[in-house]
């Protein structure tokens, strides 16, 4: 077996070894694929915009393309609503007089959702509500003077806002003492819709529900429980219209005479499955309606399989809705219709239309439909400029787990921008010199087991030595399947092009991953997970091969502080199935000797995770504290759409949100101007 300079590194340059046996972790050198992969989805860029401190890189999970189409109700004569002025639009709704279409656009920057309106022929485009916060799901009042929408202005939580199109006044009707819920729990208000007389607004809300994981709390991504509420446009008359224990009710709309409210009814568990495309074809929910005045007299309008969302009365006889599917071959998805009453019939001319539609809205007379077509591809290229919520930094897209060396080279995992396997790449901050570094598919010992679990090979959380010569990462089922599939911590040269690596974790443990070097390169912290559950954090001494048990909790993604005095990590602080807050993860710090364990996010009962240290010693992490920004089941392929990025001091003070969008934003990295020369 051939040995490289990797072997003496593992003994940390402190001992002069002449054979592999001299170092306890020098074995298991492996051979990589014959040819390195070629990096794609890279958009090399120059220095940050003038006047900026540098670039704030982060990852985003959202569709790559989203376009609005308008067509006849039978699908014929489809055309782009905005023609060649299309940018990135979604969630369109007709005005009651059919004179306007209100929609959400990110034309002010990738990730910044604003409300706009336009004539059905594409003319008269104008901005309605546009701030750095989220504005979405606009709905025009019957008299055309007001627009209700969901917005995160002021407190990062989704509330119902009213915009007066005549005076320009903008006011919030849900973030009041009477309406607002427990701020530590979900407290979002979504998808407003007007009554025919313009007196009432109905909307969905997850206020005062619990943060719960999917799969009986085994999954850490949140489910969502929403009910239907109403209030007058002046903020009075607030009350609950409909709820059902264990179910999420969403996207309410009035009947033509205003006597009933229609909505979709989905089990809370399925609100996670419905937003993941590879689960979508196996989820079933129904369309129901209730008496608006009493909340009673429920009618279930469907009783067949599939996801059914975005219900809307076409007329007194017919209800239209979207049948959502995965889009895979054989998947059923499209526009569908059902009778408005149990013994009624659908109005002639309406029949199922197959297609990859999303968020449909039918015109008041039912002859036209507007919808969005969205795709994950093309993936955002590395270095794509995003909307900047902090004017001091230029925001840019990067793939997951980015980490920069002290020499100014960025390592990352190409989970989104690569092929099916997540490999480690390096590049300069500009995107230049993008190079494949590590992913091993030739290891016949571990590969078959990884394939059995989920087929995904993850090389996650690349960590640099201080001299920039070596990288450590997990490899195997590091992320998915970590409780049943294998993963090891490996170290390899940063210029290895994937040809050599050394396993340094304890191979008798099922799953090890997410390493981080101490600043002096003598220690390596990582997490362990076994078949019986989490095993906690371990510190490997690279000089003598000894291992220290740092924690025994449900802990993950450790990272060393620049001065070496602290390790930040994520801990599950709730007791599975033993606490009402069954899905709570917090950002914690601990000294390397195991002392001074501190929870930095105790007030947040949502997930706080993926924490890292900045070069200046601050902590950045992703949080679900601000809650869902929309109904979760309406998303596609978005595990945690509520994730926002926050930066804070190492003691947990001075928390500042760095993002405020509809999508899952995570994996941050500051690169100051000094690293661009």
XYZ file of C-alpha atoms in Angstrom:
677
model
C 0.000 0.000 0.000
C 1.321 3.441 -0.937
C 1.672 6.096 1.784
C 1.730 9.852 1.326
C 2.520 12.923 3.402
C -0.873 12.344 5.001
C 0.606 9.733 7.336
C 3.081 11.965 9.240
C 0.421 14.666 9.386
C -1.825 12.429 11.476
C 0.896 12.288 14.066
C 0.919 16.068 13.895
C 4.525 16.654 12.966
C 5.483 15.999 16.596
C 6.986 12.576 16.026
C 9.245 11.253 13.296
C 7.744 8.002 12.068
C 9.350 5.707 9.562
C 6.487 3.232 9.219
C 2.740 3.268 9.138
C 2.547 1.341 12.396
C 4.058 4.298 14.237
C 0.816 6.277 14.002
C -2.428 4.702 15.248
C -4.534 6.355 12.498
C -2.228 6.041 9.521
C -3.895 3.030 7.929
C -6.861 2.606 5.644
C -5.416 4.634 2.768
C -7.816 4.261 -0.150
C -7.706 4.735 -3.903
C -10.118 7.081 -5.629
C -11.821 7.042 -8.985
C -9.603 7.197 -12.038
C -10.595 10.704 -13.088
C -11.683 13.683 -10.976
C -15.067 15.219 -11.505
C -15.475 18.511 -13.324
C -17.158 21.317 -11.402
C -20.322 22.700 -12.973
C -22.724 25.462 -11.991
C -19.931 27.956 -11.313
C -20.267 31.640 -12.177
C -16.851 33.212 -11.447
C -17.143 36.799 -10.263
C -14.883 39.702 -9.474
C -14.440 41.480 -6.163
C -17.479 42.504 -4.080
C -19.405 45.593 -5.062
C -17.755 48.883 -4.031
C -18.452 50.014 -0.495
C -19.001 46.513 0.870
C -17.062 44.795 3.647
C -16.970 41.659 1.531
C -19.229 38.790 0.531
C -21.746 36.990 2.697
C -22.105 33.544 1.169
C -25.018 31.306 2.042
C -27.044 28.441 0.657
C -30.659 28.656 -0.471
C -33.155 25.892 -1.248
C -35.866 27.136 -3.590
C -36.971 26.593 -7.192
C -34.461 27.657 -9.795
C -37.191 28.975 -12.093
C -40.732 30.189 -11.393
C -42.897 31.675 -14.159
C -46.539 32.732 -14.378
C -48.755 31.508 -17.211
C -52.293 32.513 -18.118
C -54.483 30.139 -20.129
C -58.035 29.158 -20.895
C -59.549 26.950 -18.222
C -59.043 23.915 -20.468
C -55.324 24.698 -20.693
C -55.370 26.029 -24.245
C -53.669 29.229 -25.422
C -51.205 29.289 -22.511
C -48.800 32.225 -22.527
C -46.353 33.871 -20.174
C -48.231 36.531 -18.233
C -45.259 38.898 -18.248
C -43.785 37.786 -21.565
C -40.127 38.830 -21.808
C -40.461 40.795 -18.553
C -40.649 37.550 -16.591
C -38.100 37.348 -13.765
C -39.121 35.053 -10.875
C -42.834 35.179 -10.030
C -45.376 33.067 -8.169
C -48.627 33.056 -6.118
C -50.850 34.992 -8.526
C -54.509 35.855 -7.782
C -57.237 37.505 -9.848
C -58.995 40.620 -8.657
C -62.771 40.126 -8.225
C -63.463 42.347 -11.249
C -60.861 40.504 -13.381
C -59.105 43.797 -14.139
C -55.907 42.960 -12.259
C -53.694 40.058 -11.315
C -51.732 40.425 -8.095
C -48.646 38.248 -7.649
C -45.336 37.822 -5.826
C -42.073 38.672 -7.566
C -38.391 38.575 -6.662
C -37.439 41.104 -9.333
C -35.911 43.304 -6.612
C -33.416 40.570 -5.755
C -33.117 36.800 -5.471
C -34.869 35.875 -2.221
C -36.718 39.150 -1.624
C -40.456 38.517 -2.065
C -42.592 41.542 -2.962
C -46.206 42.029 -4.056
C -46.864 43.418 -7.543
C -49.877 43.686 -9.823
C -50.419 43.710 -13.579
C -53.249 43.703 -16.110
C -54.215 40.286 -17.521
C -52.692 41.291 -20.872
C -49.328 41.937 -19.172
C -49.549 45.731 -19.215
C -49.589 48.185 -16.329
C -47.010 46.398 -14.176
C -46.631 48.148 -10.825
C -45.131 47.531 -7.415
C -47.652 47.220 -4.571
C -45.741 46.281 -1.417
C -41.966 46.066 -1.447
C -39.637 46.122 1.553
C -36.671 43.957 2.598
C -39.191 41.731 4.419
C -41.452 39.070 2.912
C -44.591 40.279 1.139
C -46.550 37.526 -0.585
C -49.949 35.901 -1.220
C -51.659 39.165 -2.180
C -55.455 39.332 -2.484
C -57.378 42.308 -3.939
C -60.573 43.479 -2.218
C -63.900 43.410 -4.117
C -63.906 47.185 -4.576
C -60.299 47.124 -5.800
C -59.013 49.660 -3.270
C -57.224 47.353 -0.814
C -54.788 44.471 -1.005
C -54.393 41.989 1.841
C -51.167 40.014 1.950
C -48.885 37.986 4.201
C -45.805 39.864 5.366
C -42.925 39.599 7.835
C -42.455 43.330 8.319
C -41.309 44.468 11.780
C -40.886 41.134 13.594
C -39.853 38.517 10.974
C -43.082 36.575 11.634
C -45.764 36.247 8.985
C -48.755 38.514 9.643
C -51.711 39.768 7.614
C -51.184 43.268 6.257
C -53.528 45.629 4.405
C -52.298 48.044 1.731
C -54.565 50.938 0.738
C -53.940 51.465 -2.974
C -55.397 54.982 -2.856
C -53.550 56.468 0.119
C -50.555 54.135 0.260
C -51.257 53.355 3.925
C -49.996 49.957 5.083
C -51.128 48.376 8.348
C -50.988 45.076 10.219
C -54.177 43.477 11.551
C -52.843 40.322 13.246
C -49.825 41.358 15.325
C -52.034 42.792 18.059
C -52.589 41.938 21.709
C -55.875 40.243 20.870
C -54.580 38.140 17.998
C -50.861 37.423 18.412
C -49.928 34.132 20.032
C -47.009 32.914 22.143
C -43.939 34.324 20.403
C -41.861 31.266 21.369
C -44.240 29.004 19.462
C -45.413 29.083 15.841
C -47.266 32.356 15.304
C -47.745 32.822 11.570
C -50.754 34.061 9.600
C -51.052 33.134 5.926
C -53.023 33.264 2.674
C -55.662 35.996 3.232
C -58.850 36.009 1.133
C -61.751 38.498 0.997
C -65.447 37.915 1.549
C -67.626 38.887 -1.454
C -68.906 41.972 0.392
C -65.375 43.101 1.309
C -66.152 43.139 5.042
C -64.180 40.086 6.158
C -60.834 38.427 5.573
C -60.212 34.729 6.174
C -56.728 33.298 6.591
C -54.885 30.325 8.017
C -52.687 30.473 11.111
C -50.451 28.134 13.124
C -50.500 30.356 16.234
C -50.044 28.644 19.614
C -49.364 25.222 18.122
C -46.269 23.171 18.942
C -42.967 22.708 17.209
C -43.089 19.034 16.286
C -40.855 16.850 14.163
C -42.197 14.567 11.478
C -42.325 10.756 11.755
C -43.546 10.823 15.346
C -40.903 13.473 16.199
C -38.055 11.323 14.836
C -37.446 13.772 12.020
C -36.107 17.136 13.038
C -37.851 19.103 10.284
C -41.091 20.632 11.515
C -44.642 19.720 10.680
C -47.285 22.467 10.764
C -50.772 22.667 12.259
C -52.968 25.480 10.933
C -56.575 26.509 11.542
C -58.867 28.950 9.733
C -59.513 32.386 11.265
C -61.357 35.527 10.241
C -61.492 39.218 11.123
C -62.759 42.463 9.697
C -60.504 44.666 7.640
C -60.232 47.135 10.553
C -58.894 44.379 12.831
C -62.107 43.770 14.782
C -64.259 40.655 14.942
C -61.379 38.215 15.275
C -62.461 34.587 15.710
C -61.616 31.032 14.741
C -63.758 29.671 11.902
C -62.579 26.069 11.661
C -60.050 23.716 13.155
C -59.592 19.964 13.463
C -57.294 18.336 16.009
C -54.424 16.553 14.294
C -55.083 18.305 10.992
C -53.850 21.362 9.175
C -56.487 23.484 7.411
C -55.228 25.881 4.777
C -55.709 28.259 1.833
C -59.275 29.352 2.707
C -61.610 30.970 0.168
C -65.214 32.179 0.384
C -68.116 30.728 -1.564
C -69.726 33.103 -4.105
C -72.490 34.065 -1.656
C -70.104 34.376 1.305
C -71.897 31.759 3.384
C -69.170 29.118 3.338
C -65.391 28.906 3.525
C -63.532 26.213 1.641
C -60.071 24.896 2.559
C -57.854 21.849 2.297
C -57.646 19.475 5.255
C -54.380 17.560 5.716
C -52.964 15.551 8.611
C -50.270 17.413 10.509
C -47.789 14.637 9.736
C -48.402 14.993 6.013
C -47.583 18.708 6.005
C -43.949 17.603 5.927
C -44.374 14.768 3.439
C -46.407 16.971 1.083
C -43.537 19.428 0.637
C -40.967 16.753 -0.287
C -41.344 15.704 -3.899
C -40.332 12.067 -3.418
C -43.081 11.650 -0.799
C -45.768 13.673 -2.585
C -47.286 10.824 -4.589
C -48.004 8.885 -1.392
C -49.837 11.635 0.511
C -53.611 11.953 0.655
C -55.748 14.791 1.993
C -59.214 16.161 1.252
C -61.057 19.379 0.412
C -63.677 20.519 2.935
C -65.839 23.555 3.666
C -67.612 24.970 6.705
C -70.364 27.464 7.430
C -68.656 30.837 7.790
C -70.952 32.154 10.516
C -70.932 29.090 12.774
C -67.899 27.023 11.743
C -70.210 24.009 11.595
C -72.002 22.125 8.835
C -68.789 20.693 7.434
C -68.882 19.202 3.963
C -66.068 16.991 2.696
C -65.989 17.541 -1.052
C -63.470 14.833 -1.982
C -62.769 11.302 -0.798
C -60.038 10.069 -3.130
C -56.258 9.774 -2.995
C -53.643 12.426 -3.668
C -52.658 15.894 -2.482
C -55.443 18.418 -3.079
C -54.654 22.081 -2.360
C -55.604 25.607 -3.512
C -59.391 25.001 -3.511
C -61.590 27.690 -5.049
C -65.279 28.029 -5.930
C -65.627 28.492 -9.681
C -69.377 29.033 -9.320
C -72.148 27.789 -7.048
C -71.845 24.274 -8.464
C -68.133 23.719 -8.982
C -64.977 23.706 -6.860
C -61.577 23.775 -8.528
C -58.327 22.691 -6.914
C -54.759 21.619 -7.637
C -53.865 17.930 -7.606
C -50.217 18.068 -6.551
C -47.761 15.316 -7.434
C -44.051 14.672 -7.617
C -43.765 15.287 -11.328
C -41.984 11.960 -11.767
C -42.997 9.615 -14.572
C -46.439 8.208 -13.828
C -47.225 10.877 -11.252
C -50.733 12.352 -11.334
C -50.847 16.123 -11.017
C -52.860 18.909 -12.543
C -56.034 20.994 -12.297
C -59.139 19.207 -11.125
C -62.763 19.886 -10.165
C -65.430 18.560 -7.825
C -69.050 19.362 -7.004
C -69.809 22.107 -4.489
C -72.555 20.053 -2.819
C -72.708 16.324 -1.983
C -75.524 15.672 -4.443
C -74.498 18.280 -6.998
C -72.747 18.053 -10.336
C -69.850 19.935 -11.880
C -70.698 22.684 -14.342
C -70.235 21.558 -17.946
C -66.869 22.335 -19.503
C -64.607 21.586 -16.558
C -62.510 18.423 -16.512
C -59.149 17.267 -15.196
C -56.129 18.840 -16.885
C -52.796 17.112 -16.371
C -49.731 19.315 -15.930
C -46.994 20.563 -13.616
C -49.022 23.534 -12.368
C -48.637 25.255 -9.017
C -50.699 27.885 -7.170
C -53.579 28.126 -9.681
C -56.185 30.892 -9.572
C -59.291 30.898 -11.759
C -60.771 34.119 -13.120
C -64.072 35.302 -11.560
C -66.099 33.908 -14.478
C -64.096 30.672 -14.513
C -62.971 30.931 -18.137
C -59.284 31.625 -17.483
C -56.697 30.269 -15.082
C -53.352 31.676 -14.020
C -50.722 29.409 -12.525
C -47.007 29.129 -11.968
C -44.600 26.627 -13.477
C -41.515 26.098 -11.394
C -38.495 23.828 -11.683
C -35.500 23.111 -9.497
C -33.247 23.279 -12.539
C -31.302 25.186 -13.474
C -29.651 25.228 -10.059
C -28.338 28.586 -8.944
C -24.678 28.790 -9.935
C -22.042 29.345 -7.302
C -21.387 33.070 -6.797
C -24.853 34.136 -8.027
C -25.683 37.474 -6.408
C -28.602 37.272 -3.972
C -30.673 39.945 -2.298
C -28.632 41.630 0.467
C -30.466 42.253 3.737
C -27.318 43.810 5.206
C -25.975 46.618 3.028
C -22.469 46.088 4.393
C -22.180 42.782 2.560
C -22.835 41.514 -0.943
C -24.831 38.286 -0.636
C -23.933 35.377 -2.930
C -25.034 31.773 -3.334
C -22.824 28.858 -2.322
C -23.380 25.157 -1.822
C -23.545 23.503 1.607
C -21.071 23.505 4.506
C -18.675 26.153 3.167
C -15.486 26.697 5.154
C -12.610 29.032 4.300
C -8.989 28.338 5.170
C -6.752 30.978 6.710
C -5.111 31.118 3.278
C -8.353 32.245 1.641
C -9.487 29.033 -0.079
C -13.110 27.925 0.314
C -14.063 24.254 0.704
C -17.686 23.194 0.266
C -19.854 20.156 -0.458
C -21.538 20.130 -3.870
C -24.864 18.713 -2.715
C -26.919 21.029 -4.956
C -24.484 21.944 -7.705
C -23.027 18.474 -8.271
C -24.234 15.007 -9.170
C -26.117 12.589 -6.921
C -23.148 12.218 -4.567
C -22.077 15.080 -2.324
C -18.346 15.656 -2.868
C -15.868 18.141 -1.415
C -14.595 20.884 -3.713
C -12.337 23.875 -3.170
C -12.271 27.257 -4.894
C -11.138 30.818 -4.454
C -13.793 33.212 -3.098
C -14.311 34.471 -6.661
C -15.233 30.972 -7.838
C -11.945 30.575 -9.713
C -9.734 27.483 -9.406
C -12.702 25.260 -8.603
C -11.238 21.818 -7.896
C -12.590 18.393 -6.963
C -10.946 17.155 -3.754
C -12.743 14.183 -2.252
C -15.374 11.506 -2.712
C -14.636 7.805 -2.617
C -16.881 5.330 -4.399
C -14.273 2.562 -4.584
C -14.301 1.537 -0.914
C -15.879 -1.911 -1.118
C -16.138 -2.094 2.670
C -18.506 0.820 3.217
C -20.062 1.642 -0.150
C -22.516 -1.308 -0.350
C -23.912 -0.436 3.077
C -24.367 3.213 2.184
C -26.169 2.223 -0.999
C -28.471 -0.061 0.975
C -29.560 2.756 3.290
C -30.300 5.534 0.797
C -27.699 5.527 -1.950
C -26.417 8.981 -0.991
C -22.717 9.407 -0.308
C -22.122 12.487 1.795
C -18.785 14.169 2.385
C -20.061 16.833 4.751
C -18.541 19.658 6.823
C -15.072 20.071 5.368
C -12.639 21.401 8.000
C -9.219 22.914 7.298
C -5.951 22.628 9.162
C -4.544 26.043 9.974
C -1.832 25.719 7.311
C -4.395 24.880 4.635
C -2.683 21.620 3.663
C -5.305 19.151 4.861
C -9.067 18.799 5.049
C -11.190 16.572 7.268
C -14.814 15.668 6.592
C -17.355 12.980 7.213
C -17.914 10.388 4.530
C -20.767 7.905 4.119
C -24.295 8.298 5.478
C -23.189 11.421 7.309
C -26.471 13.260 6.833
C -29.270 10.974 5.675
C -29.527 7.553 7.279
C -27.038 8.392 10.019
C -28.894 6.198 12.516
C -28.761 3.080 10.347
C -25.920 3.606 7.846
C -22.140 3.926 8.205
C -19.993 7.041 8.091
C -16.374 7.761 8.995
C -14.295 10.856 9.629
C -11.556 11.080 7.030
C -8.558 13.358 6.427
C -6.985 14.053 3.051
C -4.623 16.579 1.429
C -6.393 19.702 0.254
C -4.852 19.201 -3.196
C -5.519 15.462 -3.302
C -8.021 15.468 -6.200
C -9.679 12.575 -4.421
C -6.888 10.002 -4.687
C -6.029 9.405 -1.033
C -7.506 9.690 2.430
C -7.173 8.268 5.917
C -9.983 7.169 8.223
C -9.364 8.612 11.677
C -12.608 7.920 13.557
C -13.397 4.782 15.537
C -14.669 2.310 12.941
C -16.381 0.193 15.584
C -18.890 3.041 15.900
C -21.636 3.000 13.272
C -21.595 6.639 12.226
C -19.040 9.405 12.771
C -18.954 12.773 11.065
C -18.898 16.586 11.082
C -15.283 17.162 12.174
C -13.505 20.380 13.130
C -9.800 20.956 13.823
C -8.560 22.892 16.821
C -6.598 25.998 15.757
C -3.288 24.349 16.720
C -4.176 21.215 14.679
C -3.613 18.918 17.664
C -7.252 17.971 18.254
C -10.195 16.986 16.082
C -13.766 17.159 17.402
C -16.590 15.216 15.730
C -19.901 13.548 16.557
C -20.799 9.870 16.888
C -24.123 8.113 16.339
C -24.970 4.453 16.903
C -27.840 2.110 16.153
C -29.182 2.827 19.621
C -29.128 6.589 19.145
C -26.782 9.548 19.594
C -23.456 9.043 21.330
C -22.338 12.669 21.611
C -19.142 14.511 20.714
C -15.628 13.091 20.752
C -12.226 14.778 20.644
C -9.452 12.865 18.902
C -5.900 13.716 19.958
C -3.953 13.561 16.723
C -0.589 13.313 18.488
C -1.211 10.069 20.366
C -4.490 8.733 18.948
C -6.391 8.927 22.223
C -10.074 9.879 22.225
C -11.853 12.013 24.821
C -15.602 11.820 25.446
C -16.691 15.459 25.328
C -20.489 15.029 25.554
C -23.053 12.228 25.689
C -26.047 14.170 24.378
C -27.916 14.320 21.082
C -25.217 16.582 19.663
C -24.073 17.416 16.150
C -22.039 19.696 13.830
C -19.320 20.848 16.268
C -16.989 23.693 15.289
C -13.974 25.151 17.066
C -13.673 28.850 17.882
C -10.762 30.738 16.271
C -9.014 31.119 19.640
C -9.499 27.466 20.572
C -11.345 28.146 23.832
C -14.841 27.065 22.761
C -16.623 24.464 20.673
C -20.046 25.377 19.298
C -22.515 22.633 18.406
C -26.207 21.774 18.047
C -27.980 19.819 20.793
C -31.449 18.324 20.911
C -32.651 19.815 24.176
C -36.134 18.294 24.139
C -36.804 14.756 25.329
C -38.187 12.687 22.428
C -41.800 11.751 23.138
C -41.424 12.981 26.695
C -42.079 16.696 26.476
C -44.700 18.924 24.891
C -41.892 20.664 23.016
C -40.881 17.516 21.200
C -38.677 18.992 18.521
C -36.334 21.551 20.042
C -32.696 21.900 19.043
C -30.433 24.612 20.427
C -27.030 26.112 19.729
C -24.645 25.419 22.597
C -21.001 26.010 23.458
C -18.651 24.037 25.665
C -15.005 24.274 26.647
C -12.760 21.578 25.151
C -12.252 20.115 28.631
C -16.011 19.554 28.948
C -16.725 22.465 31.274
C -19.054 25.462 30.961
C -21.773 23.943 28.796
C -23.970 26.890 27.733
C -27.234 27.013 25.788
C -27.106 30.145 23.596
C -30.693 29.900 22.295
C -32.848 28.907 25.309
C -35.756 31.196 24.419
C -36.248 29.685 20.984
C -38.386 26.553 21.097
C -37.848 25.923 17.385
C -34.762 24.438 15.757
C -31.517 26.372 16.036
C -28.685 24.586 14.274
C -25.790 24.486 11.798
C -23.763 26.842 13.986
C -20.279 28.016 13.040
C -17.779 30.562 14.301
C -16.821 33.542 12.183
C -13.175 34.571 11.962
C -14.012 37.345 14.434
C -15.356 34.871 17.003
C -19.083 35.466 16.487
C -21.516 32.582 16.069
C -23.728 32.223 12.981
C -26.536 29.692 12.785
C -29.882 28.901 11.157
C -33.060 29.295 13.170
C -36.713 28.362 12.878
C -37.551 30.853 15.636
C -39.513 33.141 13.301
C -41.682 30.282 12.118
C -43.138 29.300 8.790
C -43.540 32.154 6.314
C -46.273 30.276 4.430
C -48.300 27.091 4.627
C -45.677 24.360 4.669
C -47.546 21.857 2.505
C -47.547 24.280 -0.452
C -43.756 24.117 -0.877
C -41.935 21.720 -3.184
C -38.698 19.996 -2.173
C -38.108 22.300 0.782
C -37.338 20.579 4.057
C -37.109 23.637 6.312
C -38.599 26.662 4.525
C -38.705 28.585 7.815
C -34.890 28.707 8.201
C -33.329 32.158 8.620
C -29.674 32.988 9.326
C -28.735 34.772 12.556
C -25.399 36.073 13.846
C -24.728 36.595 17.563
C -21.921 37.056 20.040
C -20.265 33.922 21.401
C -22.172 34.369 24.675
C -25.539 34.436 22.876
C -26.113 38.187 23.065
C -26.840 40.661 20.279
C -28.710 38.298 17.959
C -29.158 39.836 14.492
C -31.087 38.247 11.614
C -29.136 38.250 8.357
C -31.971 36.962 6.127
C -35.735 37.472 5.913
C -37.155 35.344 3.128
C -39.633 32.650 2.132
C -37.015 29.989 1.482
C -34.603 27.844 3.447
C -31.449 29.935 3.920
C -28.514 28.337 5.719
C -24.785 27.527 5.642
C -23.357 31.065 6.005
C -19.801 32.243 5.413
C -18.339 35.751 5.695
C -15.442 36.471 3.310
C -14.030 39.929 3.926
C -12.364 42.032 1.245
C -8.839 41.132 2.357
C -9.260 37.636 0.927
C -10.057 38.863 -2.583
C -6.643 40.233 -3.488
